[in-house]
mmCIF file of C-alpha atoms in Angstrom:
data_model
loop_
_atom_site.group_PDB
_atom_site.id
_atom_site.type_symbol
_atom_site.label_atom_id
_atom_site.label_comp_id
_atom_site.label_asym_id
_atom_site.label_seq_id
_atom_site.Cartn_x
_atom_site.Cartn_y
_atom_site.Cartn_z
ATOM 1 C CA UNK A 1 -5.349 -9.607 -5.461
ATOM 2 C CA UNK A 2 -3.449 -8.612 -3.271
ATOM 3 C CA UNK A 3 -4.763 -7.094 0.027
ATOM 4 C CA UNK A 4 -3.144 -3.625 1.310
ATOM 5 C CA UNK A 5 -2.725 -3.100 4.856
ATOM 6 C CA UNK A 6 -5.290 -0.352 4.895
ATOM 7 C CA UNK A 7 -7.637 -2.994 3.927
ATOM 8 C CA UNK A 8 -6.635 -5.388 6.127
ATOM 9 C CA UNK A 9 -6.938 -2.654 9.339
ATOM 10 C CA UNK A 10 -10.920 -1.941 7.697
ATOM 11 C CA UNK A 11 -11.795 -5.755 8.371
ATOM 12 C CA UNK A 12 -10.463 -5.795 11.514
ATOM 13 C CA UNK A 13 -11.815 -2.160 12.890
ATOM 14 C CA UNK A 14 -15.252 -3.751 11.962
ATOM 15 C CA UNK A 15 -15.120 -6.341 13.729
ATOM 16 C CA UNK A 16 -13.888 -5.013 17.060
ATOM 17 C CA UNK A 17 -16.075 -2.337 16.966
ATOM 18 C CA UNK A 18 -18.872 -5.001 16.205
ATOM 19 C CA UNK A 19 -17.533 -6.557 19.417
ATOM 20 C CA UNK A 20 -17.329 -3.776 21.401
ATOM 21 C CA UNK A 21 -21.174 -2.939 20.715
ATOM 22 C CA UNK A 22 -22.049 -6.365 21.506
ATOM 23 C CA UNK A 23 -20.329 -6.513 24.579
ATOM 24 C CA UNK A 24 -21.864 -3.060 25.868
ATOM 25 C CA UNK A 25 -25.521 -4.685 24.678
ATOM 26 C CA UNK A 26 -26.082 -1.451 22.613
ATOM 27 C CA UNK A 27 -29.407 -2.419 19.879
ATOM 28 C CA UNK A 28 -27.955 -2.335 16.408
ATOM 29 C CA UNK A 29 -24.434 -2.811 16.434
ATOM 30 C CA UNK A 30 -24.346 -2.490 12.439
ATOM 31 C CA UNK A 31 -23.788 1.440 12.859
ATOM 32 C CA UNK A 32 -20.582 0.660 14.571
ATOM 33 C CA UNK A 33 -19.541 -1.228 11.642
ATOM 34 C CA UNK A 34 -20.187 1.215 9.570
ATOM 35 C CA UNK A 35 -19.169 4.228 11.895
ATOM 36 C CA UNK A 36 -15.764 2.183 11.981
ATOM 37 C CA UNK A 37 -15.324 2.005 7.886
ATOM 38 C CA UNK A 38 -15.800 5.745 7.449
ATOM 39 C CA UNK A 39 -13.358 6.716 10.580
ATOM 40 C CA UNK A 40 -10.434 4.358 9.612
ATOM 41 C CA UNK A 41 -7.244 6.497 8.032
ATOM 42 C CA UNK A 42 -4.286 5.670 6.532
ATOM 43 C CA UNK A 43 -1.905 6.997 8.928
ATOM 44 C CA UNK A 44 -1.870 7.639 12.910
ATOM 45 C CA UNK A 45 -1.341 10.827 13.085
ATOM 46 C CA UNK A 46 -4.047 11.646 10.535
ATOM 47 C CA UNK A 47 -6.812 9.208 12.599
ATOM 48 C CA UNK A 48 -5.229 11.459 16.049
ATOM 49 C CA UNK A 49 -5.531 14.643 13.760
ATOM 50 C CA UNK A 50 -9.852 13.185 12.250
ATOM 51 C CA UNK A 51 -10.597 12.225 15.679
ATOM 52 C CA UNK A 52 -11.849 15.262 16.815
ATOM 53 C CA UNK A 53 -13.754 16.104 13.756
ATOM 54 C CA UNK A 54 -15.338 12.868 13.524
ATOM 55 C CA UNK A 55 -16.587 13.892 17.111
ATOM 56 C CA UNK A 56 -17.719 17.493 16.192
ATOM 57 C CA UNK A 57 -19.841 15.550 12.790
ATOM 58 C CA UNK A 58 -21.089 13.341 14.929
ATOM 59 C CA UNK A 59 -22.205 15.598 17.416
ATOM 60 C CA UNK A 60 -23.623 17.984 14.740
ATOM 61 C CA UNK A 61 -25.530 14.404 13.048
ATOM 62 C CA UNK A 62 -26.557 13.671 16.601
ATOM 63 C CA UNK A 63 -28.646 17.020 17.480
ATOM 64 C CA UNK A 64 -29.504 18.325 14.048
ATOM 65 C CA UNK A 65 -31.469 15.197 14.361
ATOM 66 C CA UNK A 66 -33.059 15.308 17.717
ATOM 67 C CA UNK A 67 -33.763 18.524 16.500
ATOM 68 C CA UNK A 68 -35.607 17.293 13.678
ATOM 69 C CA UNK A 69 -37.496 14.536 15.209
ATOM 70 C CA UNK A 70 -38.645 16.685 17.536
ATOM 71 C CA UNK A 71 -40.294 19.331 16.031
ATOM 72 C CA UNK A 72 -40.625 17.403 12.727
ATOM 73 C CA UNK A 73 -41.328 13.760 12.796
ATOM 74 C CA UNK A 74 -39.381 11.083 11.463
ATOM 75 C CA UNK A 75 -41.282 11.499 7.474
ATOM 76 C CA UNK A 76 -38.142 10.495 5.093
ATOM 77 C CA UNK A 77 -38.819 14.082 3.941
ATOM 78 C CA UNK A 78 -37.565 15.575 6.889
ATOM 79 C CA UNK A 79 -34.692 13.124 7.150
ATOM 80 C CA UNK A 80 -33.655 14.598 3.462
ATOM 81 C CA UNK A 81 -34.108 17.809 4.626
ATOM 82 C CA UNK A 82 -31.837 17.536 7.799
ATOM 83 C CA UNK A 83 -29.358 15.448 5.882
ATOM 84 C CA UNK A 84 -29.056 18.713 3.236
ATOM 85 C CA UNK A 85 -28.480 20.971 6.685
ATOM 86 C CA UNK A 86 -26.088 18.886 7.997
ATOM 87 C CA UNK A 87 -24.180 18.956 4.738
ATOM 88 C CA UNK A 88 -24.104 22.665 4.332
ATOM 89 C CA UNK A 89 -23.149 22.879 7.833
ATOM 90 C CA UNK A 90 -20.319 20.368 7.590
ATOM 91 C CA UNK A 91 -19.202 22.317 4.676
ATOM 92 C CA UNK A 92 -19.680 25.932 6.100
ATOM 93 C CA UNK A 93 -17.669 24.875 9.305
ATOM 94 C CA UNK A 94 -14.656 22.871 6.768
ATOM 95 C CA UNK A 95 -15.478 19.456 8.282
ATOM 96 C CA UNK A 96 -15.972 18.026 4.959
ATOM 97 C CA UNK A 97 -13.704 14.837 6.037
ATOM 98 C CA UNK A 98 -15.848 13.824 8.634
ATOM 99 C CA UNK A 99 -19.230 14.411 6.583
ATOM 100 C CA UNK A 100 -20.288 11.156 5.203
ATOM 101 C CA UNK A 101 -19.645 10.314 9.344
ATOM 102 C CA UNK A 102 -22.170 13.046 10.541
ATOM 103 C CA UNK A 103 -25.139 11.280 7.579
ATOM 104 C CA UNK A 104 -24.745 7.887 9.246
ATOM 105 C CA UNK A 105 -25.245 8.854 12.433
ATOM 106 C CA UNK A 106 -28.447 11.552 11.614
ATOM 107 C CA UNK A 107 -29.689 8.569 9.758
ATOM 108 C CA UNK A 108 -29.344 5.864 12.960
ATOM 109 C CA UNK A 109 -30.960 8.793 14.640
ATOM 110 C CA UNK A 110 -34.142 9.316 12.884
ATOM 111 C CA UNK A 111 -35.129 6.206 11.459
ATOM 112 C CA UNK A 112 -36.699 6.032 15.203
ATOM 113 C CA UNK A 113 -37.989 2.831 16.040
ATOM 114 C CA UNK A 114 -40.072 2.751 19.937
ATOM 115 C CA UNK A 115 -39.723 4.118 23.193
ATOM 116 C CA UNK A 116 -38.442 6.974 24.322
ATOM 117 C CA UNK A 117 -36.642 9.190 21.455
ATOM 118 C CA UNK A 118 -34.403 11.338 23.856
ATOM 119 C CA UNK A 119 -32.773 8.411 25.214
ATOM 120 C CA UNK A 120 -32.880 6.099 21.242
ATOM 121 C CA UNK A 121 -30.909 8.880 20.157
ATOM 122 C CA UNK A 122 -28.072 9.029 22.785
ATOM 123 C CA UNK A 123 -27.987 5.287 22.166
ATOM 124 C CA UNK A 124 -27.330 5.246 18.853
ATOM 125 C CA UNK A 125 -25.077 8.242 18.653
ATOM 126 C CA UNK A 126 -22.955 6.451 21.695
ATOM 127 C CA UNK A 127 -22.983 3.350 18.815
ATOM 128 C CA UNK A 128 -21.495 5.218 16.227
ATOM 129 C CA UNK A 129 -19.233 6.295 18.698
ATOM 130 C CA UNK A 130 -17.903 3.323 19.490
ATOM 131 C CA UNK A 131 -17.050 2.576 15.955
ATOM 132 C CA UNK A 132 -15.290 5.823 15.312
ATOM 133 C CA UNK A 133 -13.221 4.953 18.410
ATOM 134 C CA UNK A 134 -12.921 1.253 17.685
ATOM 135 C CA UNK A 135 -11.179 2.432 14.159
ATOM 136 C CA UNK A 136 -8.783 4.735 15.986
ATOM 137 C CA UNK A 137 -7.618 2.164 18.539
ATOM 138 C CA UNK A 138 -6.712 -0.151 15.420
ATOM 139 C CA UNK A 139 -4.866 2.166 13.300
ATOM 140 C CA UNK A 140 -2.997 3.375 16.748
ATOM 141 C CA UNK A 141 -1.573 -0.765 17.385
ATOM 142 C CA UNK A 142 -2.708 -2.850 14.559
ATOM 143 C CA UNK A 143 -0.143 -3.019 11.575
ATOM 144 C CA UNK A 144 1.069 0.604 11.417
ATOM 145 C CA UNK A 145 1.848 1.534 8.378
ATOM 146 C CA UNK A 146 5.466 1.988 6.677
ATOM 147 C CA UNK A 147 5.081 4.532 4.411
ATOM 148 C CA UNK A 148 8.840 4.761 3.967
ATOM 149 C CA UNK A 149 9.570 1.511 2.379
ATOM 150 C CA UNK A 150 6.364 2.221 -0.120
ATOM 151 C CA UNK A 151 7.928 5.718 -1.042
ATOM 152 C CA UNK A 152 11.773 4.561 -1.500
ATOM 153 C CA UNK A 153 10.068 1.724 -3.880
ATOM 154 C CA UNK A 154 7.876 4.071 -5.918
ATOM 155 C CA UNK A 155 10.960 6.685 -6.397
ATOM 156 C CA UNK A 156 13.097 3.639 -7.370
ATOM 157 C CA UNK A 157 10.764 2.125 -9.520
ATOM 158 C CA UNK A 158 9.990 5.460 -11.602
ATOM 159 C CA UNK A 159 13.702 6.608 -11.407
ATOM 160 C CA UNK A 160 14.466 3.154 -13.287
ATOM 161 C CA UNK A 161 11.862 3.440 -15.441
ATOM 162 C CA UNK A 162 13.101 6.919 -16.440
ATOM 163 C CA UNK A 163 17.119 6.291 -17.036
ATOM 164 C CA UNK A 164 15.747 3.598 -19.486
ATOM 165 C CA UNK A 165 13.884 5.474 -21.416
ATOM 166 C CA UNK A 166 16.300 8.688 -21.637
ATOM 167 C CA UNK A 167 19.299 6.362 -22.737
ATOM 168 C CA UNK A 168 16.841 4.849 -25.606
ATOM 169 C CA UNK A 169 16.202 8.710 -26.180
ATOM 170 C CA UNK A 170 19.315 10.468 -26.811
ATOM 171 C CA UNK A 171 20.099 7.509 -29.221
ATOM 172 C CA UNK A 172 17.095 8.405 -31.285
ATOM 173 C CA UNK A 173 15.294 4.448 -30.297
ATOM 174 C CA UNK A 174 12.521 5.435 -28.732
ATOM 175 C CA UNK A 175 9.336 5.381 -30.464
ATOM 176 C CA UNK A 176 7.486 8.839 -30.528
ATOM 177 C CA UNK A 177 3.759 7.439 -29.577
ATOM 178 C CA UNK A 178 5.251 5.322 -27.068
ATOM 179 C CA UNK A 179 7.920 7.607 -25.150
ATOM 180 C CA UNK A 180 4.745 10.001 -24.985
ATOM 181 C CA UNK A 181 2.948 7.253 -23.506
ATOM 182 C CA UNK A 182 5.570 6.293 -21.088
ATOM 183 C CA UNK A 183 5.437 10.358 -20.176
ATOM 184 C CA UNK A 184 2.162 10.609 -19.374
ATOM 185 C CA UNK A 185 2.271 7.219 -16.957
ATOM 186 C CA UNK A 186 5.323 8.920 -15.592
ATOM 187 C CA UNK A 187 3.443 12.300 -14.353
ATOM 188 C CA UNK A 188 0.693 9.927 -13.203
ATOM 189 C CA UNK A 189 3.538 8.352 -10.601
ATOM 190 C CA UNK A 190 5.359 11.304 -9.723
ATOM 191 C CA UNK A 191 1.615 12.152 -8.426
ATOM 192 C CA UNK A 192 1.472 8.817 -6.470
ATOM 193 C CA UNK A 193 4.701 10.066 -5.000
ATOM 194 C CA UNK A 194 3.815 12.954 -3.611
ATOM 195 C CA UNK A 195 0.323 11.783 -2.005
ATOM 196 C CA UNK A 196 2.668 9.142 -0.310
ATOM 197 C CA UNK A 197 5.446 11.736 0.421
ATOM 198 C CA UNK A 198 2.690 13.336 2.308
ATOM 199 C CA UNK A 199 1.539 10.208 4.412
ATOM 200 C CA UNK A 200 4.794 9.762 5.410
ATOM 201 C CA UNK A 201 5.740 13.086 6.548
ATOM 202 C CA UNK A 202 2.805 12.654 8.892
ATOM 203 C CA UNK A 203 4.140 9.675 10.746
ATOM 204 C CA UNK A 204 5.491 10.578 13.968
ATOM 205 C CA UNK A 205 8.363 9.938 16.108
ATOM 206 C CA UNK A 206 8.012 10.107 19.905
ATOM 207 C CA UNK A 207 11.719 9.990 21.246
ATOM 208 C CA UNK A 208 13.754 13.104 20.314
ATOM 209 C CA UNK A 209 16.412 11.282 18.812
ATOM 210 C CA UNK A 210 14.483 9.157 16.228
ATOM 211 C CA UNK A 211 12.419 12.934 15.863
ATOM 212 C CA UNK A 212 15.790 14.240 14.469
ATOM 213 C CA UNK A 213 16.677 11.677 12.294
ATOM 214 C CA UNK A 214 12.698 11.762 10.610
ATOM 215 C CA UNK A 215 13.361 15.532 9.887
ATOM 216 C CA UNK A 216 17.015 14.420 7.933
ATOM 217 C CA UNK A 217 14.931 11.264 6.036
ATOM 218 C CA UNK A 218 12.135 13.648 5.178
ATOM 219 C CA UNK A 219 15.079 16.200 3.429
ATOM 220 C CA UNK A 220 16.828 13.588 1.736
ATOM 221 C CA UNK A 221 13.574 11.844 0.245
ATOM 222 C CA UNK A 222 11.896 15.508 -0.771
ATOM 223 C CA UNK A 223 15.173 15.858 -2.542
ATOM 224 C CA UNK A 224 15.662 12.592 -3.561
ATOM 225 C CA UNK A 225 11.494 13.478 -5.729
ATOM 226 C CA UNK A 226 12.872 16.927 -7.015
ATOM 227 C CA UNK A 227 15.813 15.018 -8.569
ATOM 228 C CA UNK A 228 13.711 12.427 -10.391
ATOM 229 C CA UNK A 229 11.312 15.587 -11.258
ATOM 230 C CA UNK A 230 14.002 17.181 -12.914
ATOM 231 C CA UNK A 231 15.394 13.150 -14.262
ATOM 232 C CA UNK A 232 11.689 13.352 -15.842
ATOM 233 C CA UNK A 233 11.781 17.405 -17.543
ATOM 234 C CA UNK A 234 15.243 16.552 -19.249
ATOM 235 C CA UNK A 235 13.550 13.490 -20.562
ATOM 236 C CA UNK A 236 10.860 15.482 -21.824
ATOM 237 C CA UNK A 237 12.931 18.190 -23.307
ATOM 238 C CA UNK A 238 15.053 15.372 -25.139
ATOM 239 C CA UNK A 239 11.574 13.922 -26.722
ATOM 240 C CA UNK A 240 10.807 17.357 -27.606
ATOM 241 C CA UNK A 241 14.092 17.934 -29.897
ATOM 242 C CA UNK A 242 14.498 13.795 -30.866
ATOM 243 C CA UNK A 243 14.806 14.809 -34.197
ATOM 244 C CA UNK A 244 16.616 18.500 -33.859
ATOM 245 C CA UNK A 245 19.061 15.993 -31.823
ATOM 246 C CA UNK A 246 19.359 13.075 -34.188
ATOM 247 C CA UNK A 247 20.808 16.248 -37.133
ATOM 248 C CA UNK A 248 23.253 17.793 -35.007
ATOM 249 C CA UNK A 249 26.979 16.397 -35.130
ATOM 250 C CA UNK A 250 28.173 13.201 -34.434
ATOM 251 C CA UNK A 251 30.588 13.896 -32.418
ATOM 252 C CA UNK A 252 28.555 16.595 -29.987
ATOM 253 C CA UNK A 253 25.945 13.756 -30.019
ATOM 254 C CA UNK A 254 28.398 10.907 -28.763
ATOM 255 C CA UNK A 255 29.441 13.841 -26.133
ATOM 256 C CA UNK A 256 25.677 14.617 -24.981
ATOM 257 C CA UNK A 257 25.375 10.369 -24.924
ATOM 258 C CA UNK A 258 28.175 10.341 -22.464
ATOM 259 C CA UNK A 259 27.719 12.890 -20.274
ATOM 260 C CA UNK A 260 24.177 11.769 -19.370
ATOM 261 C CA UNK A 261 25.063 7.981 -19.727
ATOM 262 C CA UNK A 262 27.599 9.114 -16.454
ATOM 263 C CA UNK A 263 24.837 11.438 -15.131
ATOM 264 C CA UNK A 264 22.376 8.782 -15.009
ATOM 265 C CA UNK A 265 25.072 6.105 -13.474
ATOM 266 C CA UNK A 266 25.021 8.178 -10.805
ATOM 267 C CA UNK A 267 21.584 8.838 -9.876
ATOM 268 C CA UNK A 268 21.643 4.758 -10.039
ATOM 269 C CA UNK A 269 24.697 4.899 -7.580
ATOM 270 C CA UNK A 270 23.372 8.204 -5.534
ATOM 271 C CA UNK A 271 20.190 5.417 -4.993
ATOM 272 C CA UNK A 272 22.468 2.194 -3.884
ATOM 273 C CA UNK A 273 24.648 4.769 -1.544
ATOM 274 C CA UNK A 274 21.458 5.652 0.085
ATOM 275 C CA UNK A 275 20.472 2.026 1.070
ATOM 276 C CA UNK A 276 24.214 1.060 2.049
ATOM 277 C CA UNK A 277 24.972 -0.990 -0.511
ATOM 278 C CA UNK A 278 28.139 0.837 -2.594
ATOM 279 C CA UNK A 279 31.233 0.678 -1.378
ATOM 280 C CA UNK A 280 33.106 3.118 0.769
ATOM 281 C CA UNK A 281 35.490 3.985 -1.842
ATOM 282 C CA UNK A 282 31.782 5.087 -3.710
ATOM 283 C CA UNK A 283 30.642 7.560 -1.345
ATOM 284 C CA UNK A 284 32.158 10.475 -3.332
ATOM 285 C CA UNK A 285 31.812 11.873 -7.408
ATOM 286 C CA UNK A 286 34.671 11.480 -9.116
ATOM 287 C CA UNK A 287 34.304 12.403 -12.698
ATOM 288 C CA UNK A 288 36.489 9.947 -15.015
ATOM 289 C CA UNK A 289 39.607 11.009 -17.281
ATOM 290 C CA UNK A 290 37.401 9.875 -20.030
ATOM 291 C CA UNK A 291 34.294 11.697 -19.308
ATOM 292 C CA UNK A 292 34.361 15.737 -20.011
ATOM 293 C CA UNK A 293 33.839 17.972 -17.236
ATOM 294 C CA UNK A 294 31.608 20.673 -16.569
ATOM 295 C CA UNK A 295 33.636 23.681 -18.047
ATOM 296 C CA UNK A 296 34.901 21.516 -21.017
ATOM 297 C CA UNK A 297 31.446 21.179 -21.678
ATOM 298 C CA UNK A 298 30.111 24.441 -21.391
ATOM 299 C CA UNK A 299 32.665 25.600 -24.066
ATOM 300 C CA UNK A 300 31.843 22.484 -26.760
ATOM 301 C CA UNK A 301 28.057 23.671 -26.316
ATOM 302 C CA UNK A 302 29.522 27.093 -27.057
ATOM 303 C CA UNK A 303 31.244 26.334 -30.252
ATOM 304 C CA UNK A 304 28.643 24.544 -31.429
ATOM 305 C CA UNK A 305 25.578 27.352 -30.761
ATOM 306 C CA UNK A 306 28.255 28.997 -32.810
ATOM 307 C CA UNK A 307 27.941 26.496 -35.349
ATOM 308 C CA UNK A 308 24.510 26.100 -35.735
ATOM 309 C CA UNK A 309 23.975 29.738 -35.526
ATOM 310 C CA UNK A 310 25.467 29.664 -39.248
ATOM 311 C CA UNK A 311 23.713 27.013 -40.563
ATOM 312 C CA UNK A 312 19.756 28.354 -39.100
ATOM 313 C CA UNK A 313 19.270 29.904 -42.669
ATOM 314 C CA UNK A 314 19.404 25.923 -44.008
ATOM 315 C CA UNK A 315 18.067 24.700 -40.601
ATOM 316 C CA UNK A 316 14.660 24.396 -39.206
ATOM 317 C CA UNK A 317 17.259 23.504 -35.650
ATOM 318 C CA UNK A 318 17.936 27.364 -33.492
ATOM 319 C CA UNK A 319 20.882 27.348 -31.523
ATOM 320 C CA UNK A 320 18.206 27.879 -28.220
ATOM 321 C CA UNK A 321 17.192 24.489 -28.643
ATOM 322 C CA UNK A 322 20.565 23.674 -26.889
ATOM 323 C CA UNK A 323 20.580 26.425 -24.211
ATOM 324 C CA UNK A 324 16.921 24.775 -23.477
ATOM 325 C CA UNK A 325 18.602 21.137 -23.642
ATOM 326 C CA UNK A 326 21.410 21.737 -21.756
ATOM 327 C CA UNK A 327 19.705 24.041 -19.172
ATOM 328 C CA UNK A 328 18.300 20.677 -18.479
ATOM 329 C CA UNK A 329 21.390 18.657 -17.348
ATOM 330 C CA UNK A 330 22.900 21.346 -15.998
ATOM 331 C CA UNK A 331 20.346 21.834 -13.471
ATOM 332 C CA UNK A 332 19.511 17.396 -13.438
ATOM 333 C CA UNK A 333 23.594 17.325 -12.401
ATOM 334 C CA UNK A 334 23.287 19.699 -9.775
ATOM 335 C CA UNK A 335 20.329 18.464 -7.918
ATOM 336 C CA UNK A 336 21.989 15.351 -8.045
ATOM 337 C CA UNK A 337 25.048 16.755 -5.991
ATOM 338 C CA UNK A 338 22.768 18.171 -3.889
ATOM 339 C CA UNK A 339 20.873 15.118 -3.175
ATOM 340 C CA UNK A 340 24.746 12.972 -2.833
ATOM 341 C CA UNK A 341 25.390 15.820 0.045
ATOM 342 C CA UNK A 342 22.602 15.277 1.877
ATOM 343 C CA UNK A 343 22.585 11.661 1.467
ATOM 344 C CA UNK A 344 26.631 11.275 2.723
ATOM 345 C CA UNK A 345 25.557 14.363 5.454
ATOM 346 C CA UNK A 346 22.813 11.987 6.555
ATOM 347 C CA UNK A 347 24.719 8.839 7.112
ATOM 348 C CA UNK A 348 27.439 10.605 8.623
ATOM 349 C CA UNK A 349 25.148 11.836 11.657
ATOM 350 C CA UNK A 350 22.554 8.954 11.379
ATOM 351 C CA UNK A 351 23.813 6.001 9.622
ATOM 352 C CA UNK A 352 22.101 3.997 12.236
ATOM 353 C CA UNK A 353 18.887 4.536 12.094
ATOM 354 C CA UNK A 354 18.297 3.826 8.211
ATOM 355 C CA UNK A 355 15.611 1.442 8.108
ATOM 356 C CA UNK A 356 16.716 -1.946 7.956
ATOM 357 C CA UNK A 357 13.578 -3.237 5.551
ATOM 358 C CA UNK A 358 15.600 -0.983 2.432
ATOM 359 C CA UNK A 359 18.140 -2.544 3.003
ATOM 360 C CA UNK A 360 16.865 -6.132 3.397
ATOM 361 C CA UNK A 361 14.288 -5.442 0.409
ATOM 362 C CA UNK A 362 16.087 -3.080 -2.139
ATOM 363 C CA UNK A 363 18.821 -4.831 -5.112
#
């Protein structure tokens, strides 16, 4: 079992909240610990954004709890009705992220024990707020997230799998059901990458130079994700037309394999280039003499479409299938070129700002 940074931070936040509550001699410090659990956030920036909502949510929960406690008492039915009202207000104000915390404050105040009710309410509200601020402090100083490394690792891992399956698919060696299952998993992993990109985007740099570098990195990673999506779309198209591709003439199928092998190798080299593992002489995309250039590939395509058009009455394969396949290939190729341009530009202007962990942990 592997414990992530957020798991450790949650534990530290609970301990810190309980410690502060006991240090301030607040009764029932357990509510500070509970509040810390709900208040912890996956990133520093998100923690900064949500702390205002958390204060607002706690105030709403406390005010409703006090009003119901004064006018309707502390019966369990009154607590349930108050909770419904708090939920309605929070949803109306679009404070969904702080809803759970507001309900914790509500229950903490309405389970009145003894003494002055207003004083008791203020103490319970303060106890919950101690947990909120304890979580905020822990999020700021303890194990700051390194989402760039996680993001690149997810992109690189997914791209390696897509490249492996693409090489099998273009040779007709992939098993249909296994390929279908793999494509479903790839779709889920793409969604996870998008979520990780959002978290990385929320990271904030405090110096002007680092902010500019961060913005350039975001553009590169956005294009990395886009290019991975294009390779995934190409794989989906190859899977859909695997039978039709198998019936293409051997020479044309070989040309298709060589073109894709060239592009897939190019994609692998771009990831190596970004981590500083590629030699300077490979800093530009050069087409080997044995590979066809783009115009030659298009000429071959037009010739093959003309041949297929004559066979359409005899075969199920239609010429427009080739357009589908090659449109994906050309789209993938253009995005690779654009990614190459962005990586070269970033390294020229911000080469020293490359994350050292990427150089050490990959390849």
